[in-house]
Amino acid sequence: MIPNHLPTEELQALDAAHHMHPFTDGNALAAKGARVITGARGIWLTDSDGRQLVDGMSGLWCVNIGYGRDSLADVAAAQMKQLPYYNTFFQTTHPPVIALAERVAQLAPDDLNHVFFAGSGSEANDTNIRMVRHFWAAQGKPEKSIIVARKNGYHGSSVGSGSLGGMVAMHAQGGLPIPGIAHINQPHWYSEGGDMTPEEFGLARARELEAYIQEVGADRVAAFIGEPIQGAGGVIIPPESYWPEIQRICQQYDVLLIADEVICGFGRTGHWFGSQSLGIKPDIMTIAKGLSSGYAPIGGSIVSDRVAEGINAGGDFNHGYTYSGHPMACAVALENLRIMEDENLVDRAAEAGKHLAKTWQDRFADHPLVGAVESHGLLAALQLTPKKGSRSPFAADKGTVGTICRDACFANDLVMRHVGDRMIVAPPLIITEDEITEMANRAEKALNTALDTCTREGLLVAAS
Ligand code: PXG
């Protein structure tokens, strides 16, 4: 443990001097000072001033079993004493990686029986890019290499996975996307559905995949990748017509389907995997985050028999990471899965999700700043609006009102994220009904404060 022996201001000054934060304007943060988190239990965070925050985001969508699970620390220590590191290259293996691969294969549906490990979701999606291209090349189809993804999807921050993602702000920096990745539109009915019904819109957006395949030829399209429910894009739950149509198209044109389960996997949607909740039968699943509940960095790709056999038929797959199947991370992930199973956390998440949906609906559907309440399992979104009933965006720059609301949440000791003008939560799966009420109390205070601020600053104006 690193003891905290300094006052908050000094910690903040040192942080600003030496620590570069992800997705952050360094100068703006240095001027303000980062909030220093020093401990956590259950769904609660403690900061360096001793304040208790509700962590509505499970860290970064990952601490599914909640904070303070000592048995994961015990398992990590025991594994580090026994075998702190060994690699899985060059024809070696070790008990923790064998046990975890078996366990994950048991949990995964259908013939998803093989796991290629990585250190993160980004690394796993980089694996997927190389794996699907190598799969087709090994079948004598090297030109079947284009991967179709979605605008506003998120698949990681490395050069490959950031290219799969459809985040405009990321593509604007560092020369992304790499060649051979195409992006179709996302199935976000509220903001892009126009006059269509959600069902019509879901079909229309799925058929953009078919139109693209027909345009370039099925012999050039290797795979389609999507999050069952978009997370970082703003908890975007597709219309029910969307995924079955994507499934049909992938099958018809022999395009591999990759479900990025980094957020949806491991109980978040009320099933082990989001694919099960949304009726998707993928060839590959990307996993990370909830696999270890964030207690150790680990990710991976769960691969079908067909894809694994195809890869093996190609001889050496020249790919891997130093920490692929890291013994300590595998042991921690196994203990995390044991807890999830012993405590029946997937079913509990489904129940908690129902309570969250009802609470969010009861408390916020009529709030003047809320245009829509949407949720699935323990993923929920409040779409902010300048004009109820209109689905119109704000006239102000996108995210202006969302930022005001997020800051109000933080001031009320609630971690609730904003994505543009959408407020999102994804709490730990162990959240109780009382804690959901407490989260709602804090969110309501924050929304009221944000409403006052927006009224005062003349921001409740719809874009024309
Ligand atoms: N796929 C999905 C669906 C993700 O959400 C990744 C891949 C990449 O995983 P790693 O482990 O490389 O970060 C993610 C990660 C946010 C936020 O602001 C979301 C993620 C990461 C950081 C921030 O919502 N998701």
Short mmCIF file of C-alpha atoms and ligand atoms in Angstrom, two decimals:
data_model
loop_
_atom_site.label_atom_id
_atom_site.label_comp_id
_atom_site.label_asym_id
_atom_site.label_seq_id
_atom_site.Cartn_x
_atom_site.Cartn_y
_atom_site.Cartn_z
CA MET A 1 0.00 0.00 0.00
CA ILE A 2 1.17 3.56 -0.72
CA PRO A 3 0.35 5.51 2.46
CA ASN A 4 -1.16 8.94 2.07
CA HIS A 5 1.02 11.24 4.14
CA LEU A 6 0.47 14.50 2.26
CA PRO A 7 -2.32 17.07 2.33
CA THR A 8 -4.65 17.12 -0.68
CA GLU A 9 -3.16 20.28 -2.24
CA GLU A 10 0.33 18.79 -2.22
CA LEU A 11 -0.88 15.54 -3.75
CA GLN A 12 -2.66 17.54 -6.44
CA ALA A 13 0.43 19.64 -7.15
CA LEU A 14 2.62 16.55 -7.49
CA ASP A 15 0.01 14.87 -9.66
CA ALA A 16 -0.10 17.93 -11.93
CA ALA A 17 3.70 18.08 -12.10
CA HIS A 18 4.37 14.46 -13.05
CA HIS A 19 1.27 12.49 -13.95
CA MET A 20 -0.32 12.71 -17.40
CA HIS A 21 -4.01 11.73 -17.27
CA PRO A 22 -5.90 9.86 -20.00
CA PHE A 23 -8.53 11.79 -22.00
CA THR A 24 -7.78 14.98 -20.04
CA ASP A 25 -6.79 18.59 -20.73
CA GLY A 26 -3.70 18.64 -18.52
CA ASN A 27 -3.56 22.42 -18.06
CA ALA A 28 -7.23 22.68 -17.14
CA LEU A 29 -6.89 19.86 -14.62
CA ALA A 30 -3.70 21.34 -13.13
CA ALA A 31 -5.54 24.62 -12.55
CA LYS A 32 -8.37 22.84 -10.75
CA GLY A 33 -6.63 19.89 -9.05
CA ALA A 34 -7.64 16.24 -9.46
CA ARG A 35 -9.88 14.62 -6.87
CA VAL A 36 -7.71 12.19 -4.94
CA ILE A 37 -9.37 8.83 -4.24
CA THR A 38 -7.74 7.01 -1.34
CA GLY A 39 -9.95 4.02 -0.60
CA ALA A 40 -13.17 2.19 -1.41
CA ARG A 41 -15.70 -0.39 -0.06
CA GLY A 42 -18.76 -1.79 -1.80
CA ILE A 43 -20.10 1.01 -4.02
CA TRP A 44 -18.45 3.75 -1.93
CA LEU A 45 -15.29 5.74 -2.65
CA THR A 46 -13.37 7.79 -0.08
CA ASP A 47 -11.39 10.86 -1.13
CA SER A 48 -8.39 12.52 0.49
CA ASP A 49 -10.65 14.96 2.33
CA GLY A 50 -12.59 12.07 3.86
CA ARG A 51 -15.72 12.53 1.75
CA GLN A 52 -17.76 9.46 0.76
CA LEU A 53 -18.83 9.27 -2.89
CA VAL A 54 -21.31 6.91 -4.52
CA ASP A 55 -19.47 5.30 -7.42
CA GLY A 56 -22.23 5.16 -10.01
CA MET A 57 -19.71 4.06 -12.67
CA SER A 58 -18.02 1.02 -11.03
CA GLY A 59 -14.70 2.77 -11.58
CA LEU A 60 -14.62 2.67 -15.38
CA TRP A 61 -17.49 0.21 -15.80
CA CYS A 62 -15.44 -2.57 -14.28
CA VAL A 63 -15.72 -3.10 -10.52
CA ASN A 64 -18.69 -5.46 -10.89
CA ILE A 65 -18.28 -7.22 -7.52
CA GLY A 66 -17.70 -3.94 -5.68
CA TYR A 67 -14.65 -2.70 -3.82
CA GLY A 68 -13.00 -4.23 -0.75
CA ARG A 69 -13.07 -7.94 -1.63
CA ASP A 70 -10.14 -9.19 0.40
CA SER A 71 -10.13 -12.69 -1.06
CA LEU A 72 -8.93 -11.32 -4.41
CA ALA A 73 -5.98 -9.73 -2.62
CA ASP A 74 -5.25 -13.01 -0.83
CA VAL A 75 -5.36 -14.97 -4.08
CA ALA A 76 -3.10 -12.41 -5.79
CA ALA A 77 -0.55 -12.62 -2.97
CA ALA A 78 -0.58 -16.43 -2.93
CA GLN A 79 -0.17 -16.64 -6.72
CA MET A 80 2.65 -14.09 -6.70
CA LYS A 81 4.49 -16.16 -4.12
CA GLN A 82 3.96 -19.40 -6.04
CA LEU A 83 4.58 -18.15 -9.59
CA PRO A 84 4.54 -14.37 -10.07
CA TYR A 85 5.18 -14.52 -13.78
CA TYR A 86 5.65 -16.90 -16.56
CA ASN A 87 4.76 -16.50 -20.20
CA THR A 88 2.50 -18.54 -22.45
CA PHE A 89 4.68 -18.19 -25.56
CA PHE A 90 7.02 -20.90 -26.81
CA GLN A 91 5.00 -23.96 -25.79
CA THR A 92 4.62 -23.30 -22.06
CA THR A 93 1.57 -22.83 -19.90
CA HIS A 94 0.66 -22.69 -16.19
CA PRO A 95 -2.24 -23.71 -13.94
CA PRO A 96 -3.95 -20.30 -13.51
CA VAL A 97 -4.23 -19.64 -17.25
CA ILE A 98 -5.47 -23.19 -17.89
CA ALA A 99 -8.11 -22.89 -15.19
CA LEU A 100 -9.29 -19.47 -16.31
CA ALA A 101 -9.50 -20.42 -19.99
CA GLU A 102 -11.59 -23.48 -19.05
CA ARG A 103 -13.87 -21.42 -16.80
CA VAL A 104 -14.43 -18.68 -19.36
CA ALA A 105 -15.13 -21.27 -22.07
CA GLN A 106 -17.74 -22.89 -19.77
CA LEU A 107 -19.44 -19.56 -19.15
CA ALA A 108 -19.43 -18.43 -22.77
CA PRO A 109 -22.39 -19.59 -24.86
CA ASP A 110 -22.44 -22.08 -27.73
CA ASP A 111 -19.10 -23.08 -29.24
CA LEU A 112 -17.10 -20.12 -27.92
CA ASN A 113 -14.57 -22.50 -26.42
CA HIS A 114 -11.15 -20.86 -26.83
CA VAL A 115 -9.57 -17.84 -25.16
CA PHE A 116 -6.66 -15.69 -26.34
CA PHE A 117 -5.59 -13.53 -23.38
CA ALA A 118 -4.46 -9.92 -23.39
CA GLY A 119 -3.80 -7.25 -20.78
CA SER A 120 -6.77 -5.02 -21.65
CA GLY A 121 -9.76 -4.56 -23.90
CA SER A 122 -7.71 -2.47 -26.33
CA GLU A 123 -5.13 -5.21 -26.69
CA ALA A 124 -7.86 -7.81 -27.13
CA ASN A 125 -9.44 -5.84 -29.97
CA ASP A 126 -6.02 -5.45 -31.59
CA THR A 127 -5.81 -9.24 -31.37
CA ASN A 128 -9.22 -9.46 -33.05
CA ILE A 129 -8.13 -7.31 -36.00
CA ARG A 130 -5.15 -9.56 -36.66
CA MET A 131 -7.06 -12.74 -35.85
CA VAL A 132 -9.96 -12.22 -38.27
CA ARG A 133 -7.65 -11.10 -41.07
CA HIS A 134 -5.34 -14.06 -40.48
CA PHE A 135 -8.35 -16.39 -40.32
CA TRP A 136 -9.48 -15.41 -43.81
CA ALA A 137 -5.93 -15.36 -45.17
CA ALA A 138 -5.42 -18.89 -43.86
CA GLN A 139 -8.53 -19.88 -45.82
CA GLY A 140 -6.97 -18.50 -49.00
CA LYS A 141 -8.91 -15.23 -48.85
CA PRO A 142 -6.36 -12.55 -47.85
CA GLU A 143 -8.44 -9.85 -49.55
CA LYS A 144 -11.35 -10.53 -47.14
CA SER A 145 -9.86 -8.08 -44.65
CA ILE A 146 -12.11 -5.05 -44.10
CA ILE A 147 -13.66 -4.72 -40.64
CA VAL A 148 -16.91 -2.80 -40.35
CA ALA A 149 -17.56 -0.94 -37.10
CA ARG A 150 -19.85 1.90 -36.02
CA LYS A 151 -19.59 5.65 -35.59
CA ASN A 152 -19.58 6.51 -31.87
CA GLY A 153 -18.58 2.94 -30.98
CA TYR A 154 -15.73 2.50 -28.48
CA HIS A 155 -13.27 -0.37 -28.70
CA GLY A 156 -10.17 0.98 -26.98
CA SER A 157 -7.40 3.51 -27.32
CA SER A 158 -4.53 1.73 -29.07
CA VAL A 159 -3.93 2.44 -32.75
CA GLY A 160 -5.89 -0.62 -33.86
CA SER A 161 -8.74 -0.57 -31.37
CA GLY A 162 -9.02 3.24 -31.59
CA SER A 163 -9.46 2.76 -35.34
CA LEU A 164 -12.26 0.25 -34.78
CA GLY A 165 -13.90 2.78 -32.50
CA GLY A 166 -15.86 5.54 -34.16
CA MET A 167 -14.92 8.41 -31.89
CA VAL A 168 -14.37 11.57 -33.95
CA ALA A 169 -12.22 13.25 -31.29
CA MET A 170 -9.90 10.22 -31.20
CA HIS A 171 -9.60 9.95 -34.97
CA ALA A 172 -8.60 13.60 -35.05
CA GLN A 173 -5.37 12.81 -33.19
CA GLY A 174 -2.48 10.56 -34.18
CA GLY A 175 -3.49 9.49 -37.66
CA LEU A 176 -6.44 7.16 -36.99
CA PRO A 177 -8.12 5.18 -38.37
CA ILE A 178 -5.72 2.69 -39.94
CA PRO A 179 -6.68 1.47 -43.44
CA GLY A 180 -9.22 -1.30 -43.88
CA ILE A 181 -11.73 -0.20 -41.25
CA ALA A 182 -15.14 1.18 -42.30
CA HIS A 183 -17.71 2.86 -40.06
CA ILE A 184 -21.47 2.72 -40.51
CA ASN A 185 -23.98 4.77 -38.50
CA GLN A 186 -24.96 3.85 -34.95
CA PRO A 187 -28.44 2.68 -33.92
CA HIS A 188 -29.17 5.71 -31.68
CA TRP A 189 -32.87 6.33 -32.25
CA TYR A 190 -33.34 9.28 -29.86
CA SER A 191 -30.84 11.52 -31.57
CA GLU A 192 -30.78 10.18 -35.12
CA GLY A 193 -34.08 8.34 -35.64
CA GLY A 194 -35.98 11.25 -37.24
CA ASP A 195 -39.58 10.32 -38.04
CA MET A 196 -38.98 6.56 -38.12
CA THR A 197 -40.28 4.26 -35.42
CA PRO A 198 -37.48 2.70 -33.36
CA GLU A 199 -38.09 -0.64 -35.09
CA GLU A 200 -37.89 0.84 -38.60
CA PHE A 201 -34.80 2.77 -37.61
CA GLY A 202 -33.09 -0.30 -36.13
CA LEU A 203 -33.60 -2.18 -39.40
CA ALA A 204 -32.44 0.78 -41.47
CA ARG A 205 -29.22 1.14 -39.49
CA ALA A 206 -28.51 -2.60 -39.61
CA ARG A 207 -29.07 -2.59 -43.38
CA GLU A 208 -26.27 -0.04 -43.76
CA LEU A 209 -24.03 -3.05 -43.12
CA GLU A 210 -25.67 -4.95 -45.96
CA ALA A 211 -25.43 -1.95 -48.30
CA TYR A 212 -21.72 -1.61 -47.49
CA ILE A 213 -21.05 -5.32 -48.06
CA GLN A 214 -22.86 -5.17 -51.40
CA GLU A 215 -20.91 -2.05 -52.37
CA VAL A 216 -17.40 -3.46 -51.76
CA GLY A 217 -18.21 -7.17 -52.17
CA ALA A 218 -18.60 -9.87 -49.52
CA ASP A 219 -15.22 -11.27 -50.54
CA ARG A 220 -13.58 -8.16 -49.04
CA VAL A 221 -15.40 -7.90 -45.69
CA ALA A 222 -13.85 -9.92 -42.86
CA ALA A 223 -15.91 -8.97 -39.85
CA PHE A 224 -18.36 -6.66 -38.16
CA ILE A 225 -17.70 -5.45 -34.61
CA GLY A 226 -20.12 -3.81 -32.19
CA GLU A 227 -20.87 -3.42 -28.50
CA PRO A 228 -24.22 -5.13 -27.73
CA ILE A 229 -25.10 -1.87 -25.93
CA GLN A 230 -22.76 1.05 -26.61
CA GLY A 231 -21.14 2.10 -23.33
CA ALA A 232 -18.68 4.97 -23.75
CA GLY A 233 -20.87 6.29 -26.58
CA GLY A 234 -23.57 7.04 -23.99
CA VAL A 235 -25.36 3.81 -22.99
CA ILE A 236 -27.10 3.48 -26.33
CA ILE A 237 -29.58 0.61 -26.30
CA PRO A 238 -30.41 -0.36 -29.88
CA PRO A 239 -33.98 -0.95 -31.04
CA GLU A 240 -34.96 -4.63 -30.78
CA SER A 241 -34.94 -5.02 -34.55
CA TYR A 242 -31.24 -4.12 -34.84
CA TRP A 243 -29.16 -7.08 -33.69
CA PRO A 244 -31.25 -9.86 -35.30
CA GLU A 245 -30.86 -8.07 -38.63
CA ILE A 246 -27.09 -7.63 -38.13
CA GLN A 247 -26.96 -11.34 -37.30
CA ARG A 248 -28.84 -12.25 -40.48
CA ILE A 249 -26.56 -10.11 -42.64
CA CYS A 250 -23.35 -11.51 -41.12
CA GLN A 251 -24.61 -15.03 -41.67
CA GLN A 252 -25.80 -14.42 -45.22
CA TYR A 253 -22.51 -12.88 -46.38
CA ASP A 254 -20.20 -15.02 -44.24
CA VAL A 255 -18.88 -12.03 -42.30
CA LEU A 256 -17.55 -12.83 -38.81
CA LEU A 257 -19.42 -11.17 -35.96
CA ILE A 258 -17.40 -9.76 -33.07
CA ALA A 259 -19.37 -8.74 -29.97
CA ASP A 260 -17.33 -6.35 -27.86
CA GLU A 261 -18.41 -7.48 -24.37
CA VAL A 262 -15.85 -5.39 -22.48
CA ILE A 263 -18.64 -3.45 -20.71
CA CYS A 264 -21.67 -5.71 -21.29
CA GLY A 265 -19.92 -8.92 -20.24
CA PHE A 266 -19.87 -10.50 -16.79
CA GLY A 267 -23.33 -9.68 -15.52
CA ARG A 268 -23.82 -6.03 -16.42
CA THR A 269 -26.93 -6.66 -18.56
CA GLY A 270 -28.48 -9.29 -16.25
CA HIS A 271 -26.94 -12.22 -18.17
CA TRP A 272 -23.35 -13.40 -18.19
CA PHE A 273 -22.91 -11.72 -21.57
CA GLY A 274 -24.71 -8.87 -23.34
CA SER A 275 -24.94 -11.11 -26.42
CA GLN A 276 -27.29 -13.39 -24.46
CA SER A 277 -29.47 -10.42 -23.44
CA LEU A 278 -29.69 -9.10 -26.99
CA GLY A 279 -29.90 -12.40 -28.86
CA ILE A 280 -26.51 -12.20 -30.61
CA LYS A 281 -24.49 -15.27 -31.61
CA PRO A 282 -20.98 -13.95 -32.14
CA ASP A 283 -17.92 -15.71 -33.56
CA ILE A 284 -15.65 -13.77 -31.21
CA MET A 285 -16.27 -11.90 -27.96
CA THR A 286 -13.94 -9.23 -26.60
CA ILE A 287 -13.69 -9.32 -22.80
CA ALA A 288 -11.87 -7.29 -20.10
CA LYS A 289 -13.09 -5.10 -17.19
CA GLY A 290 -15.65 -7.33 -15.37
CA LEU A 291 -13.53 -10.43 -16.03
CA SER A 292 -11.45 -9.42 -13.01
CA SER A 293 -13.77 -6.65 -11.74
CA GLY A 294 -10.81 -4.36 -12.39
CA TYR A 295 -8.77 -5.89 -9.56
CA ALA A 296 -6.08 -6.93 -12.05
CA PRO A 297 -5.50 -5.84 -15.64
CA ILE A 298 -6.65 -8.61 -17.96
CA GLY A 299 -8.63 -8.94 -21.19
CA GLY A 300 -9.04 -11.41 -23.98
CA SER A 301 -10.88 -12.74 -27.00
CA ILE A 302 -13.25 -15.70 -26.67
CA VAL A 303 -13.20 -17.50 -29.98
CA SER A 304 -15.52 -20.05 -31.62
CA ASP A 305 -14.42 -23.54 -32.65
CA ARG A 306 -14.59 -22.52 -36.30
CA VAL A 307 -12.33 -19.47 -35.88
CA ALA A 308 -9.88 -21.29 -33.59
CA GLU A 309 -9.62 -24.18 -36.06
CA GLY A 310 -9.11 -21.74 -38.92
CA ILE A 311 -6.35 -19.91 -37.04
CA ASN A 312 -4.65 -23.18 -36.15
CA ALA A 313 -4.82 -24.27 -39.77
CA GLY A 314 -2.70 -21.22 -40.60
CA GLY A 315 0.34 -22.42 -38.66
CA ASP A 316 1.96 -19.97 -36.22
CA PHE A 317 -0.28 -17.04 -35.27
CA ASN A 318 2.46 -14.42 -34.88
CA HIS A 319 0.82 -12.43 -32.14
CA GLY A 320 0.88 -12.14 -28.34
CA TYR A 321 1.68 -9.96 -25.36
CA THR A 322 4.19 -10.38 -22.52
CA TYR A 323 1.24 -10.39 -20.15
CA SER A 324 -1.06 -12.71 -22.17
CA GLY A 325 -2.38 -15.02 -19.45
CA HIS A 326 -0.48 -13.35 -16.59
CA PRO A 327 -0.63 -15.81 -13.65
CA MET A 328 -1.62 -13.30 -10.98
CA ALA A 329 -4.26 -11.64 -13.20
CA CYS A 330 -5.70 -15.06 -14.14
CA ALA A 331 -5.87 -16.14 -10.49
CA VAL A 332 -7.62 -12.89 -9.55
CA ALA A 333 -10.08 -13.24 -12.44
CA LEU A 334 -10.90 -16.80 -11.35
CA GLU A 335 -11.59 -15.67 -7.80
CA ASN A 336 -13.76 -12.88 -9.16
CA LEU A 337 -15.78 -15.39 -11.21
CA ARG A 338 -16.08 -17.68 -8.18
CA ILE A 339 -17.57 -14.82 -6.17
CA MET A 340 -19.94 -13.89 -8.99
CA GLU A 341 -21.19 -17.45 -9.13
CA ASP A 342 -21.32 -18.15 -5.37
CA GLU A 343 -23.20 -14.91 -4.72
CA ASN A 344 -25.44 -15.35 -7.75
CA LEU A 345 -24.44 -11.89 -8.91
CA VAL A 346 -25.77 -12.20 -12.45
CA ASP A 347 -29.34 -12.83 -11.25
CA ARG A 348 -28.91 -10.19 -8.56
CA ALA A 349 -27.79 -7.70 -11.23
CA ALA A 350 -30.94 -8.50 -13.23
CA GLU A 351 -33.07 -7.79 -10.12
CA ALA A 352 -31.12 -4.64 -9.21
CA GLY A 353 -31.49 -3.55 -12.84
CA LYS A 354 -35.27 -3.75 -12.57
CA HIS A 355 -35.15 -1.64 -9.42
CA LEU A 356 -32.81 0.89 -11.05
CA ALA A 357 -35.12 1.13 -14.09
CA LYS A 358 -38.16 1.76 -11.88
CA THR A 359 -36.38 4.25 -9.65
CA TRP A 360 -34.91 6.18 -12.58
CA GLN A 361 -38.32 6.23 -14.29
CA ASP A 362 -40.25 7.27 -11.16
CA ARG A 363 -37.79 9.93 -10.13
CA PHE A 364 -36.65 11.43 -13.43
CA ALA A 365 -39.16 10.82 -16.24
CA ASP A 366 -41.02 14.02 -15.30
CA HIS A 367 -37.94 16.11 -14.54
CA PRO A 368 -37.90 19.21 -16.77
CA LEU A 369 -34.30 18.56 -17.85
CA VAL A 370 -34.86 14.90 -18.80
CA GLY A 371 -36.06 13.95 -22.30
CA ALA A 372 -35.80 10.17 -21.95
CA VAL A 373 -34.96 7.54 -19.35
CA GLU A 374 -33.41 4.40 -20.81
CA SER A 375 -31.89 1.39 -19.11
CA HIS A 376 -30.98 -2.25 -19.54
CA GLY A 377 -29.70 -4.27 -16.58
CA LEU A 378 -27.32 -2.07 -14.63
CA LEU A 379 -26.71 0.36 -17.47
CA ALA A 380 -28.88 3.48 -17.39
CA ALA A 381 -29.05 6.81 -19.20
CA LEU A 382 -30.86 10.10 -18.72
CA GLN A 383 -31.05 12.04 -21.97
CA LEU A 384 -31.04 15.76 -21.13
CA THR A 385 -33.33 18.03 -23.13
CA PRO A 386 -34.01 21.76 -23.56
CA LYS A 387 -37.65 21.01 -24.45
CA LYS A 388 -39.54 18.01 -23.18
CA GLY A 389 -41.29 15.90 -25.78
CA SER A 390 -39.22 17.22 -28.70
CA ARG A 391 -36.03 15.07 -28.92
CA SER A 392 -34.32 18.29 -29.97
CA PRO A 393 -30.71 18.88 -28.91
CA PHE A 394 -29.60 22.00 -27.05
CA ALA A 395 -28.65 25.09 -29.05
CA ALA A 396 -25.49 25.29 -26.91
CA ASP A 397 -22.45 23.24 -27.90
CA LYS A 398 -22.97 19.52 -27.31
CA GLY A 399 -21.91 18.58 -23.80
CA THR A 400 -22.27 22.07 -22.29
CA VAL A 401 -25.30 21.10 -20.23
CA GLY A 402 -23.97 17.58 -19.64
CA THR A 403 -20.80 19.03 -18.13
CA ILE A 404 -22.80 21.33 -15.84
CA CYS A 405 -24.82 18.33 -14.69
CA ARG A 406 -21.73 16.13 -14.21
CA ASP A 407 -20.04 18.84 -12.12
CA ALA A 408 -23.19 19.12 -10.00
CA CYS A 409 -23.10 15.34 -9.44
CA PHE A 410 -19.48 15.49 -8.36
CA ALA A 411 -20.29 18.36 -5.98
CA ASN A 412 -23.02 16.12 -4.52
CA ASP A 413 -20.58 13.24 -4.06
CA LEU A 414 -21.96 11.14 -6.89
CA VAL A 415 -19.91 9.79 -9.77
CA MET A 416 -22.35 9.94 -12.69
CA ARG A 417 -20.74 10.42 -16.12
CA HIS A 418 -21.91 12.61 -18.96
CA VAL A 419 -21.48 11.72 -22.61
CA GLY A 420 -22.46 14.81 -24.51
CA ASP A 421 -25.81 15.71 -22.96
CA ARG A 422 -26.58 12.21 -21.71
CA MET A 423 -26.04 11.25 -18.05
CA ILE A 424 -25.08 7.65 -17.47
CA VAL A 425 -24.61 5.20 -14.62
CA ALA A 426 -23.29 1.64 -14.43
CA PRO A 427 -23.03 0.84 -10.71
CA PRO A 428 -21.44 -2.28 -9.19
CA LEU A 429 -23.68 -5.38 -9.49
CA ILE A 430 -23.86 -5.65 -5.70
CA ILE A 431 -25.72 -2.34 -5.32
CA THR A 432 -28.66 -2.64 -2.91
CA GLU A 433 -32.11 -1.08 -3.23
CA ASP A 434 -31.27 1.43 -0.49
CA GLU A 435 -28.10 2.37 -2.30
CA ILE A 436 -30.03 2.86 -5.57
CA THR A 437 -32.32 5.22 -3.64
CA GLU A 438 -29.32 7.08 -2.25
CA MET A 439 -27.82 7.34 -5.75
CA ALA A 440 -31.16 8.72 -7.01
CA ASN A 441 -31.32 11.27 -4.16
CA ARG A 442 -27.92 12.61 -5.10
CA ALA A 443 -28.72 12.55 -8.82
CA GLU A 444 -31.94 14.47 -8.22
CA LYS A 445 -30.17 17.18 -6.24
CA ALA A 446 -27.60 17.47 -9.00
CA LEU A 447 -30.26 17.67 -11.74
CA ASN A 448 -32.08 20.40 -9.82
CA THR A 449 -28.87 22.38 -9.40
CA ALA A 450 -28.09 21.90 -13.10
CA LEU A 451 -31.61 23.03 -14.03
CA ASP A 452 -31.17 26.23 -11.98
CA THR A 453 -27.80 26.90 -13.61
CA CYS A 454 -29.14 26.27 -17.11
CA THR A 455 -32.15 28.52 -16.49
CA ARG A 456 -29.92 31.28 -15.15
CA GLU A 457 -27.50 31.02 -18.05
CA GLY A 458 -30.23 30.84 -20.71
CA LEU A 459 -29.23 27.35 -21.85
CA LEU A 460 -32.72 25.86 -22.05
CA VAL A 461 -32.94 26.66 -25.73
CA ALA A 462 -33.46 24.04 -28.43
CA ALA A 463 -31.34 24.01 -31.57
CA SER A 464 -33.44 25.16 -34.50
N1 PXG B 1 -14.18 -2.15 -25.64
C1 PXG B 1 -15.14 -1.51 -24.96
C2 PXG B 1 -16.57 -1.76 -25.30
C3 PXG B 1 -14.79 -0.63 -23.93
O1 PXG B 1 -15.75 0.01 -23.26
C4 PXG B 1 -12.48 -1.11 -24.39
C5 PXG B 1 -12.88 -1.98 -25.38
C6 PXG B 1 -11.01 -0.95 -24.15
O2 PXG B 1 -10.64 -1.54 -22.96
P1 PXG B 1 -9.32 -1.04 -22.19
O3 PXG B 1 -9.17 -2.10 -21.12
O4 PXG B 1 -8.19 -1.10 -23.13
O5 PXG B 1 -9.58 0.35 -21.70
C7 PXG B 1 -13.43 -0.44 -23.63
C8 PXG B 1 -12.98 0.49 -22.54
C9 PXG B 1 -15.37 5.84 -20.79
C10 PXG B 1 -14.32 4.80 -20.91
O6 PXG B 1 -14.99 7.00 -20.62
C11 PXG B 1 -14.63 3.56 -21.41
C12 PXG B 1 -13.63 2.62 -21.55
C13 PXG B 1 -12.34 2.90 -21.15
C14 PXG B 1 -12.04 4.15 -20.64
C15 PXG B 1 -13.02 5.11 -20.51
O7 PXG B 1 -16.54 5.53 -20.85
N2 PXG B 1 -13.96 1.41 -22.10
#
